[in-house]
Coordinates of C-alpha atoms and ligand atoms in Angstrom, one line a residue:
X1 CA -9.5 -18.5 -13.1
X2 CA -11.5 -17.9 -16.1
X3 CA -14.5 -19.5 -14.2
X4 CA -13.9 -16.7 -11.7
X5 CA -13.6 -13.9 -13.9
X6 CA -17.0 -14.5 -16.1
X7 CA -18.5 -15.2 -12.3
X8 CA -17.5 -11.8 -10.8
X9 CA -19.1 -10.1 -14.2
X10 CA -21.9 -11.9 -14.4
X11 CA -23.5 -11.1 -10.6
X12 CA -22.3 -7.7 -10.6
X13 CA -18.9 -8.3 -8.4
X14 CA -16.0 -6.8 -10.6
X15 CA -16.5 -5.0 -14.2
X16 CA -13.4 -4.6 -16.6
X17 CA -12.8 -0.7 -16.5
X18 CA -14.7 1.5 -19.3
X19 CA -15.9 -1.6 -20.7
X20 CA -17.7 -0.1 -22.9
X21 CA -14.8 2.0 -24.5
X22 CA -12.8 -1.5 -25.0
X23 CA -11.3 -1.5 -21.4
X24 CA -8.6 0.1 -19.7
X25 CA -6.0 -2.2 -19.2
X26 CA -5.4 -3.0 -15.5
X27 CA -8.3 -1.2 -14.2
X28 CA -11.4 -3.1 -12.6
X29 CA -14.2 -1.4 -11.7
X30 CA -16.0 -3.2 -8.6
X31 CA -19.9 -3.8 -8.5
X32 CA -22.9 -3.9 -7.2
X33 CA -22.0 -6.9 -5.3
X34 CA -18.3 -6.4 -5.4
X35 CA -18.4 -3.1 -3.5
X36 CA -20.2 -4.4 -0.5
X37 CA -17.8 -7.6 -0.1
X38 CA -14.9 -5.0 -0.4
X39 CA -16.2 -2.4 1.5
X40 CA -17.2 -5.6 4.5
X41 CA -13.4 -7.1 4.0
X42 CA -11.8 -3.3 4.3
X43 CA -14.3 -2.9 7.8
X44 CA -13.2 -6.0 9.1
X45 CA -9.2 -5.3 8.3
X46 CA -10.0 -1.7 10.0
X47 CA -11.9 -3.4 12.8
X48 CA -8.9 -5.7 13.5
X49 CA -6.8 -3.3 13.9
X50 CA -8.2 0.0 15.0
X51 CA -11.2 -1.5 17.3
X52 CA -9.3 -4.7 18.5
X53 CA -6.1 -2.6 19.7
X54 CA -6.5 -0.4 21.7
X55 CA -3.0 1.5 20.6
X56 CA -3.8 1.9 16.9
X57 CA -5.6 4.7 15.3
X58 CA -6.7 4.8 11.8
X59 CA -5.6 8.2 9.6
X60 CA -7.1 8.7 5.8
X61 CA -4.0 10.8 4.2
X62 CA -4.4 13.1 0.9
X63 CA -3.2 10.9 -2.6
X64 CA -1.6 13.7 -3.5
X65 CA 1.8 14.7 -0.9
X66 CA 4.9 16.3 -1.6
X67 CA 6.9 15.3 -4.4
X68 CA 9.8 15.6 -1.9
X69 CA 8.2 12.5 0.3
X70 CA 8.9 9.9 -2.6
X71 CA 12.5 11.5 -3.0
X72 CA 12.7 10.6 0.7
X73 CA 11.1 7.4 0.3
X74 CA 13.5 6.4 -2.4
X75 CA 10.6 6.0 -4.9
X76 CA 11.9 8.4 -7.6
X77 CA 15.1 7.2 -7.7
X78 CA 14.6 3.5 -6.6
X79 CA 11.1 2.4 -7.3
X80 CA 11.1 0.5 -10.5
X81 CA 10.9 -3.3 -11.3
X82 CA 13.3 -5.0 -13.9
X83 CA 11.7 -4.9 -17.4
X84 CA 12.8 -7.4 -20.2
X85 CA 11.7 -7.2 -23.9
X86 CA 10.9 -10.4 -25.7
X87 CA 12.9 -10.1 -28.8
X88 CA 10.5 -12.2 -30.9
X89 CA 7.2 -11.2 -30.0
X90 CA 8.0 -8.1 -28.1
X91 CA 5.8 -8.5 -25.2
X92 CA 7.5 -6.9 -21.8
X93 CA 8.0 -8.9 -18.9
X94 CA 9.1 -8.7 -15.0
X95 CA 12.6 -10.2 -14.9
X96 CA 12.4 -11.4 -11.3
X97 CA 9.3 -12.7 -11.9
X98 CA 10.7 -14.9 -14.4
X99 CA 13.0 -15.8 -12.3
X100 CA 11.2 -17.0 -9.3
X101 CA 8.7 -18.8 -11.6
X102 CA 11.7 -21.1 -12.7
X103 CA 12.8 -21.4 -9.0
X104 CA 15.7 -18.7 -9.5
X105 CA 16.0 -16.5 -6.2
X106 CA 15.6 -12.9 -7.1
X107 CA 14.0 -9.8 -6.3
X108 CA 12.3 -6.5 -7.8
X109 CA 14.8 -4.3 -5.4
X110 CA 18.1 -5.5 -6.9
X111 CA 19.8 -3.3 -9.3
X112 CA 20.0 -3.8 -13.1
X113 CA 23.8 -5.2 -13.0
X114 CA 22.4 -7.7 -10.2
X115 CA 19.8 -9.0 -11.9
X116 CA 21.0 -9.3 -15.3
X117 CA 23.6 -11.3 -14.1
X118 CA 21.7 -13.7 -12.5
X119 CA 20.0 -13.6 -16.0
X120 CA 22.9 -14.2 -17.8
X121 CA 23.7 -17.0 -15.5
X122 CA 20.3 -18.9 -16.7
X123 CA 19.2 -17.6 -19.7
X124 CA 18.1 -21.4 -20.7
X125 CA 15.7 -21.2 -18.4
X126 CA 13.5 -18.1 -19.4
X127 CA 11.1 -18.9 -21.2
X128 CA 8.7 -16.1 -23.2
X129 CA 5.0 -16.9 -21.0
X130 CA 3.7 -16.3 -24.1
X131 CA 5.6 -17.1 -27.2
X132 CA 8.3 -19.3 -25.7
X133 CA 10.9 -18.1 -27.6
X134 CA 14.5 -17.7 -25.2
X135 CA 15.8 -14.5 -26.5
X136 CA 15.3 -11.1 -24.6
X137 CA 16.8 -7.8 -24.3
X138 CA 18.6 -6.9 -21.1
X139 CA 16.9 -6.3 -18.3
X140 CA 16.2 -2.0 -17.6
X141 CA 14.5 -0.5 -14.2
X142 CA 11.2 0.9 -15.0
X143 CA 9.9 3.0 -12.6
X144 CA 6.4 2.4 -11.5
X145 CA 5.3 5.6 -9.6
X146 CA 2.3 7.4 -12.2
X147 CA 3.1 11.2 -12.9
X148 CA 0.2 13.7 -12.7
X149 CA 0.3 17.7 -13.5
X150 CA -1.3 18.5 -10.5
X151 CA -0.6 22.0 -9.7
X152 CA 1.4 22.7 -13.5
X153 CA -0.6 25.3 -14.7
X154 CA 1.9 25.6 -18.2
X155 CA 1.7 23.2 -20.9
X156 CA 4.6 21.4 -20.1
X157 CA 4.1 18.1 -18.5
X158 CA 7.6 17.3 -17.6
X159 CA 7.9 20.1 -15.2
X160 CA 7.2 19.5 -11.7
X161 CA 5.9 16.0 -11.4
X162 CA 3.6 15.1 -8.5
X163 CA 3.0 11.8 -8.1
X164 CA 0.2 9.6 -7.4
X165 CA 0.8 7.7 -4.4
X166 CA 2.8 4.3 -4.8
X167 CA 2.3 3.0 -1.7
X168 CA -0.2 4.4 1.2
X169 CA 2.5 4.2 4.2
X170 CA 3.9 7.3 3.2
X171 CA 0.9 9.0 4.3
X172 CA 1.5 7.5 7.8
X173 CA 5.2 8.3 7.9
X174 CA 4.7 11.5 7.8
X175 CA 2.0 11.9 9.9
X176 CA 4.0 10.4 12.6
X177 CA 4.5 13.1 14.7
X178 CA 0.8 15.0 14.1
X179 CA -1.1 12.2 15.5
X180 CA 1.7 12.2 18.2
X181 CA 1.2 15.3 19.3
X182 CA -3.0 15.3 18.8
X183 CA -3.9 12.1 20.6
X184 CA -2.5 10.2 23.6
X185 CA -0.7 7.3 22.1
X186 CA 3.0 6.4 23.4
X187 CA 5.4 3.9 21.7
X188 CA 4.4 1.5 20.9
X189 CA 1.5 2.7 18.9
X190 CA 0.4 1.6 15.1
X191 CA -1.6 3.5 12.4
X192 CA -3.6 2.2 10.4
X193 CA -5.3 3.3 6.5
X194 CA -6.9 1.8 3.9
X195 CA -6.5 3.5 0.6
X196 CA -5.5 3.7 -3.1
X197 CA -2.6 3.4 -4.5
X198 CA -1.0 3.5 -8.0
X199 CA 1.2 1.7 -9.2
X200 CA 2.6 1.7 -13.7
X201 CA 2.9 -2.3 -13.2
X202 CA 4.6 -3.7 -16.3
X203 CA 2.7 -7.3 -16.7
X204 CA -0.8 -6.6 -15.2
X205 CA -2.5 -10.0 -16.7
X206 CA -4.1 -11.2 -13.5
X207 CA -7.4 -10.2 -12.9
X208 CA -7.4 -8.0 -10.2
X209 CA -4.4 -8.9 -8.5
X210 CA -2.2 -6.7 -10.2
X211 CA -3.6 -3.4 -10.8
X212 CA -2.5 -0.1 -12.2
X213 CA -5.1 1.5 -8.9
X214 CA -5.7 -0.8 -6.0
X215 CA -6.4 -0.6 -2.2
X216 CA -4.0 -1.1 0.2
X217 CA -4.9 -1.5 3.8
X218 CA -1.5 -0.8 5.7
X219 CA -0.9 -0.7 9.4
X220 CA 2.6 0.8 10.6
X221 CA 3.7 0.2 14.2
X222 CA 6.1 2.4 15.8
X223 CA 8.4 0.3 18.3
X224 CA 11.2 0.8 20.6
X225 CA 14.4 -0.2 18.7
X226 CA 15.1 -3.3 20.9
X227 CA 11.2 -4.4 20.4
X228 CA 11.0 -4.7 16.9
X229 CA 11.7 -8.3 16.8
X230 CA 9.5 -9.2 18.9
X231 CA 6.7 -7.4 17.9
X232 CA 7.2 -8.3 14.3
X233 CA 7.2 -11.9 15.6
X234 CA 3.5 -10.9 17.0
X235 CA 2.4 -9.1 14.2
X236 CA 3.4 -11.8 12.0
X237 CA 1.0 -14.6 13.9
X238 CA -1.8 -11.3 14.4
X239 CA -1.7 -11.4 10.2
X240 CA -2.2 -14.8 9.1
X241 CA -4.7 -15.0 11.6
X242 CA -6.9 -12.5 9.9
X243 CA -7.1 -14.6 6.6
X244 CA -8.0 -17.6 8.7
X245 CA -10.7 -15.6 10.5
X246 CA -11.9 -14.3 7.3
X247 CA -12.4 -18.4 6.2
X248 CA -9.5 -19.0 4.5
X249 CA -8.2 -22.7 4.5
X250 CA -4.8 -22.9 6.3
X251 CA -3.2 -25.3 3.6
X252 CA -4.0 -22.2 1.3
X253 CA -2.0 -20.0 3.3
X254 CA 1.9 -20.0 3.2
X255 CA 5.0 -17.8 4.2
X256 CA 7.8 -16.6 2.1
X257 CA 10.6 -15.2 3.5
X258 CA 12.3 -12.5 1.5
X259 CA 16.2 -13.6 0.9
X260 CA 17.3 -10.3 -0.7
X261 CA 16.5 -7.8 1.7
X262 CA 17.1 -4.4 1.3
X263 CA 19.7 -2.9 3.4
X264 CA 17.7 -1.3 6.2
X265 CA 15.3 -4.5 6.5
X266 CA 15.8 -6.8 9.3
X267 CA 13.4 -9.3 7.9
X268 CA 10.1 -9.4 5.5
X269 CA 8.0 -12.3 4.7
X270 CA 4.9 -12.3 2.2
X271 CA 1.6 -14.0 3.6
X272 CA 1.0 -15.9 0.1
X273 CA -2.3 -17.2 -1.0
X274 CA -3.0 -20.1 -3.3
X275 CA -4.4 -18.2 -6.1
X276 CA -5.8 -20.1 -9.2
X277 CA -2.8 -20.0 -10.6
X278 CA -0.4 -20.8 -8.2
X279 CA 0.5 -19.4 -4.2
X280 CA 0.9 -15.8 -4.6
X281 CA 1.4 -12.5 -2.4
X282 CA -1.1 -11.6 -0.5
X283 CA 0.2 -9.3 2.3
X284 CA 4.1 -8.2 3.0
X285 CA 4.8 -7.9 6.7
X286 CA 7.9 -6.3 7.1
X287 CA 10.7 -5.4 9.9
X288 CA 11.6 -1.9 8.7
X289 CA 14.4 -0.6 11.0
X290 CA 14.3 3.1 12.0
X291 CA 14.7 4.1 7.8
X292 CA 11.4 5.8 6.7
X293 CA 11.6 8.1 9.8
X294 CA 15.0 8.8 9.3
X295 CA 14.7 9.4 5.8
X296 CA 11.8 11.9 6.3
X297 CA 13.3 13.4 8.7
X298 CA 16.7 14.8 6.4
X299 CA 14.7 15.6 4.0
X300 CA 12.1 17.5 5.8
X301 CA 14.6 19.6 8.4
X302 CA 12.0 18.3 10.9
X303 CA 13.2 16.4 14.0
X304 CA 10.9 12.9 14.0
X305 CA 12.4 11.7 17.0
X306 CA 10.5 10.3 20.1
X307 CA 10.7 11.2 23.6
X308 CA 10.1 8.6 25.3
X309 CA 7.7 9.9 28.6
X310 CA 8.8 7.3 31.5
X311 CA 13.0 6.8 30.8
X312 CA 13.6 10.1 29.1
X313 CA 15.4 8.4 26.2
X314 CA 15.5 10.2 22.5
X315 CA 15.0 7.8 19.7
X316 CA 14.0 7.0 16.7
X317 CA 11.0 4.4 16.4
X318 CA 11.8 1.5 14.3
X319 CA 8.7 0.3 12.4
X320 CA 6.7 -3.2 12.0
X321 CA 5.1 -2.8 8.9
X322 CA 1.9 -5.0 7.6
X323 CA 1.1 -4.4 4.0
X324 CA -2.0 -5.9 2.6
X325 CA -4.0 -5.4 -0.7
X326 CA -7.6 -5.2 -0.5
X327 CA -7.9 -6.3 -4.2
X328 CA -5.7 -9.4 -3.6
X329 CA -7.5 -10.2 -0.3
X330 CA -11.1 -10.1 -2.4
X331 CA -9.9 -12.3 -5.4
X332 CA -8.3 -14.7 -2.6
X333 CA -11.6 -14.9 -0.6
X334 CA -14.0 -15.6 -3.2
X335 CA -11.4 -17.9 -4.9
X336 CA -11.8 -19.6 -1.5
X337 CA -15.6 -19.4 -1.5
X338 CA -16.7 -20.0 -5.0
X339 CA -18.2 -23.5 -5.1
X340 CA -19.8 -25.6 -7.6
X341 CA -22.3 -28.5 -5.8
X342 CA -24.8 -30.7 -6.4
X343 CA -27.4 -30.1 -4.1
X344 CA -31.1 -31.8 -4.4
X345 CA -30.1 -33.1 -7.5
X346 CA -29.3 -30.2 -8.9
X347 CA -26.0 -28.5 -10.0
X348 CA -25.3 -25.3 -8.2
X349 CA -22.6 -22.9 -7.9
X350 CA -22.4 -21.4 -4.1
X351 CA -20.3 -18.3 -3.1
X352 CA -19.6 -19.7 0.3
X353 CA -18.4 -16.3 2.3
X354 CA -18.3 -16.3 5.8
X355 CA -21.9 -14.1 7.2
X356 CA -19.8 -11.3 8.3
X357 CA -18.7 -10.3 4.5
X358 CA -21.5 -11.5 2.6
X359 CA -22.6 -8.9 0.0
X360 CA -26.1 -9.3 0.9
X361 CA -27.0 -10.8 4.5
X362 CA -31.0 -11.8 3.9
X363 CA -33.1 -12.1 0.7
X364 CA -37.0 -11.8 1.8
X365 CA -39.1 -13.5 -0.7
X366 CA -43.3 -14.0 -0.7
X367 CA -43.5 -17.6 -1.8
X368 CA -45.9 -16.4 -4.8
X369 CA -45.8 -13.1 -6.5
X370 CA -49.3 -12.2 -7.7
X371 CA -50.8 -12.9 -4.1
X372 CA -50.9 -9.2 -2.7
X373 CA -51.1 -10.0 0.8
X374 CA -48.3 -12.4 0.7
X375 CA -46.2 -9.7 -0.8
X376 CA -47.1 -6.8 1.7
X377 CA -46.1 -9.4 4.3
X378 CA -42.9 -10.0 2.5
X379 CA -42.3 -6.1 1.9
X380 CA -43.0 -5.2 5.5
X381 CA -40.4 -7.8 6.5
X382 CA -37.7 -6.3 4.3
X383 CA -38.6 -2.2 5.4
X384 CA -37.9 -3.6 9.0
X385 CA -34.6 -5.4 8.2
X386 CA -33.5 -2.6 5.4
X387 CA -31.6 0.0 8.2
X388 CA -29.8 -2.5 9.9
X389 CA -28.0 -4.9 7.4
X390 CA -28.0 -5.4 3.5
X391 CA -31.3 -6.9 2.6
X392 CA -32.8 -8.2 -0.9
X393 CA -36.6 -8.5 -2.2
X394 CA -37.0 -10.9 -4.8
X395 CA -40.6 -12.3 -6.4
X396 CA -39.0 -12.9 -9.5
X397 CA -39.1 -16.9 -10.5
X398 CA -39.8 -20.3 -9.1
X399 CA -38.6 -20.3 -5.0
X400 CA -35.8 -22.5 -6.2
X401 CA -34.3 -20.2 -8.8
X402 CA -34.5 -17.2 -6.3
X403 CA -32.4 -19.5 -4.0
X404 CA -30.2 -20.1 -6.6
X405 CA -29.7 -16.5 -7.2
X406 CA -28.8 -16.3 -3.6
X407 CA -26.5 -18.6 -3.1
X408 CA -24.1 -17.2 -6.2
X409 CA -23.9 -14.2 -4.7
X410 CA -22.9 -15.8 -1.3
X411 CA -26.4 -14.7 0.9
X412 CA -26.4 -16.7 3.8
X413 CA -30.0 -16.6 4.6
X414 CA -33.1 -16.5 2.8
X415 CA -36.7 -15.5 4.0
X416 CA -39.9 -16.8 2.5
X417 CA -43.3 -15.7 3.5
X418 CA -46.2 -18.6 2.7
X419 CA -50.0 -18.6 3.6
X420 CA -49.1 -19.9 7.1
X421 CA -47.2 -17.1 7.8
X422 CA -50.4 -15.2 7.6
X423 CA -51.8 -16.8 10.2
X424 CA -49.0 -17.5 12.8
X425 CA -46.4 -15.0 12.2
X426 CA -43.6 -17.0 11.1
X427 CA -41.6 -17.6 8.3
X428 CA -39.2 -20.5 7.1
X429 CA -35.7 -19.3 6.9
X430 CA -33.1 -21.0 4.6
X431 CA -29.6 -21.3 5.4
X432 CA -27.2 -21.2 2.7
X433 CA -24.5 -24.1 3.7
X434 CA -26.8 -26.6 5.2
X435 CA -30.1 -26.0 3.2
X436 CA -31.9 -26.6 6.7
X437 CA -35.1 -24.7 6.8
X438 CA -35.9 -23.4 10.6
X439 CA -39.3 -22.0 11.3
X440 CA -39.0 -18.9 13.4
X441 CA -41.1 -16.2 14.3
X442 CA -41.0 -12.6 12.4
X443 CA -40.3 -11.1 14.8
X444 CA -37.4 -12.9 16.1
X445 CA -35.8 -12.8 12.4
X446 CA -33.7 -9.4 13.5
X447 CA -31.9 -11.8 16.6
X448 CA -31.4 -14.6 14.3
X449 CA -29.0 -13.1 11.6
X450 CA -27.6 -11.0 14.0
X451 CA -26.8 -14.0 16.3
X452 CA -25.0 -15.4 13.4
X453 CA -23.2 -12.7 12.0
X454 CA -21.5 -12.0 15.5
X455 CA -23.4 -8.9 15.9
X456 CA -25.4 -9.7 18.7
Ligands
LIG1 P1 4.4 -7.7 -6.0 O1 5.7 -8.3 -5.7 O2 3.3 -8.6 -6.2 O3 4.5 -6.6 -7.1 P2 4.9 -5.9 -3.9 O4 5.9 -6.7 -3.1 O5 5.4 -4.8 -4.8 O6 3.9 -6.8 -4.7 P3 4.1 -4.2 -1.7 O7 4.7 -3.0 -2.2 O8 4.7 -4.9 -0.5 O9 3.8 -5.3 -2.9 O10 2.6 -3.9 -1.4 C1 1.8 -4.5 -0.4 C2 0.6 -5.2 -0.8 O11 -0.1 -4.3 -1.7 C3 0.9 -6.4 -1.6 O12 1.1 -7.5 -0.8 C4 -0.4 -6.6 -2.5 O13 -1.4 -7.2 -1.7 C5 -0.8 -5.1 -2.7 N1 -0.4 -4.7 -4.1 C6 0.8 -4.3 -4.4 N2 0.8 -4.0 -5.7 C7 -0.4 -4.3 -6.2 C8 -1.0 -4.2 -7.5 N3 -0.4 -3.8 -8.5 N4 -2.3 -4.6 -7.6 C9 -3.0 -5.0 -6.5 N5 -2.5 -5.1 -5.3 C10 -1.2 -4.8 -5.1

């Protein structure tokens, strides 16, 4: 993990937050680097859904909403994780956390007398993660939705919270019957949003996969009540799917199937990812029953049911819900891609990213940098590749330590421009994996990523 983190600093991927005021804890800042494989993984999560179905539409709701939609939601009264105090070194901790890491089923929704039973019931087994010492305070809910004063124009900053979103679904709930009414979907029918949320997260050690702000990409699918099984069965083989697409290793990939379900959940299982330290949630898909429409609907007055066109039945739509983190899904793939080789006898570390979320697609390099025609060759080549896909000019270095640079930051094909290609209008382009060098045409170059990025 450590060998990830000083990576994603040192090529511009993710930057502690305010680094330069000490950090904020649980913040990351993405980079250079980092923003273009997030914004590629959060295209091809929107792509998978919005452009491969053709009965899910995408929605970007407000972060601010109503403070009465997490009353509804059961965030203000129910949103909080079990927080334990290490007596001896006083460091908080998740209780179920603790739990599952010593193979002790439990869960974040149970209720402080739940939980600290099962506590009680194996207090030799806790451990402190970082002290080691046994002995801990009893167990408290600590809510986890962040207040703001939005909107409080006094001085006192316990009146009227609003929140910051917890979760981004919310958004979609109760937009259920707008993009009803405004587009031509019928049951079933999905939405889909990528967005932040916020979260007061209690142990936030992890790198980025537990932040205070993250991005969740959720998708909520609206089903007849008899279909939801079935479709959460789909949905369910539709998810893991994506990760393998995306070039993740199927023995990295696991399910988890949630034993303590809360009481309107039919079933929920976690897509886990073997993290560097251990297999980890990636993505909650979730069987929801008819609850977050029913919920908004008391506390709104406003009638959510749906009418369904062709049998003239009134219902409520149960909901499939798929629940991923774009943080998560961006520490799992370059945890999957991040490779130290010896290639050419020579050690190299290799970011090995599928083309279609590579930061950078093609780095155009003349072979030497003080020959002026070989660089306006070089420089024309990049201004016509510029518009369509990420491009790099480099001249900087030996040809070897340019690749070098490359293949760190995971660019699958490199460009270089040589005295022949002068004379016959080609160039020798590298390819990241294999090292093979193909001659090709300039004017081909355009087809030849394209062909391999599945753009064509
Ligand atoms: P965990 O048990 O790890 O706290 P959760 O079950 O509370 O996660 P959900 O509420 O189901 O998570 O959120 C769906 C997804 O959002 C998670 O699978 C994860 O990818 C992402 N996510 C949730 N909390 C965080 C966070 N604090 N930082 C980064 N990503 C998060």
């Amino acid at each position: 993990m450590e060998k990830i983190i000083s990576f994603c600093k040192r090529r511009g991927f993710v930057f502690a937050s305010s680094e330069i005021y000490g950090g904020f804890a649980a913040v990351y800042d993405y980079g250079p680097y980092g923003v273009e494989l997030l914004n590629n993984i959060k295209s091809a999560w929107f792509k998978s859904m919005v452009q491969e179905n053709d009965n899910i539409v995408g929605l970007d709701s407000a972060i601010f909403m109503h403070p009465k939609v997490w009353e509804a939601s059961g965030h203000v009264g129910g949103f909080a994780d079990p927080l334990t105090e290490c007596k001896k070194c006083n460091t908080r901790h998740r209780l179920d956390t603790m739990l599952e890491e010593a193979g002790i089923s439990a869960d974040e929704k149970m209720s402080a007398e739940e939980i600290n039973k099962i506590f009680d019931d194996n207090i030799e087994k806790i451990i402190c993660p970082l002290c080691k010492s046994k002995d801990f305070t009893k167990a408290k809910k600590f809510n986890l939705l962040v207040q703001s004063n939005l909107g409080n124009l006094t001085d006192d900053r316990t009146k009227d919270p609003v929140y910051l979103r917890g979760e981004t679904c919310q958004g979609i709930y109760v937009n259920f019957k707008n993009v009803l009414d405004s587009t031509r979907v019928k049951v079933p029918f999905g939405i889909a949003q990528v967005g932040k949320a916020f979260r007061n997260e209690i142990t936030a050690r992890q790198f980025i996969f537990r932040t205070r702000e993250f991005e969740q990409m959720e998708m909520q699918y609206f089903v007849k009540p008899e279909d939801e099984m079935k479709d959460y069965e789909i949905w369910r083989e539709k998810r893991l799917q994506f990760y393998l697409d995306l070039g993740i290793k199927k023995e990295n990939l696991r399910w988890h199937k949630h034993e303590n379900l809360v009481f309107y959940a039919k079933e929920a299982y976690d897509i886990e990812y073997n993290f560097p330290f251990g297999f980890k949630e990636l993505e909650g898909v979730h069987a929801r029953g008819n609850y977050d429409l029913t919920q908004h609907s008391k506390f709104s007055g406003q009638d959510l049911d749906y009418l369904d066109p062709q049998t003239n039945e009134r219902y409520i739509p149960h909901i499939v819900e798929t629940s991923a983190g774009a943080g998560r899904t961006f520490l799992a793939i370059v945890s999957e891609a991040y490779t130290e080789e010896k290639v050419e006898d020579e050690e190299r570390v290799v970011l090995k990213l599928p083309a279609k979320l590579a930061p950078i697609k093609v780095a155009v390099f003349p072979l030497l940098k003080n020959k002026p025609e070989l660089v306006s060759k070089a420089k024309e080549i990049f201004d016509g590749l510029k518009l369509e896909m990420r491009v790099e000019f480099d001249d900087n270095g030996n040809i070897g330590k340019r690749y070098r640079r490359q293949d760190e930051i995971g660019t699958p094909f490199c460009v270089t421009v040589d005295f022949d290609s002068l004379e016959d209008e080609s160039v020798t382009i590298r390819d990241r994996d294999t090292l093979k060098q193909d001659r090709i045409k300039i004017s081909k170059i355009k087809d030849y990523i394209k062909s391999k990025l599945e753009l064509a």
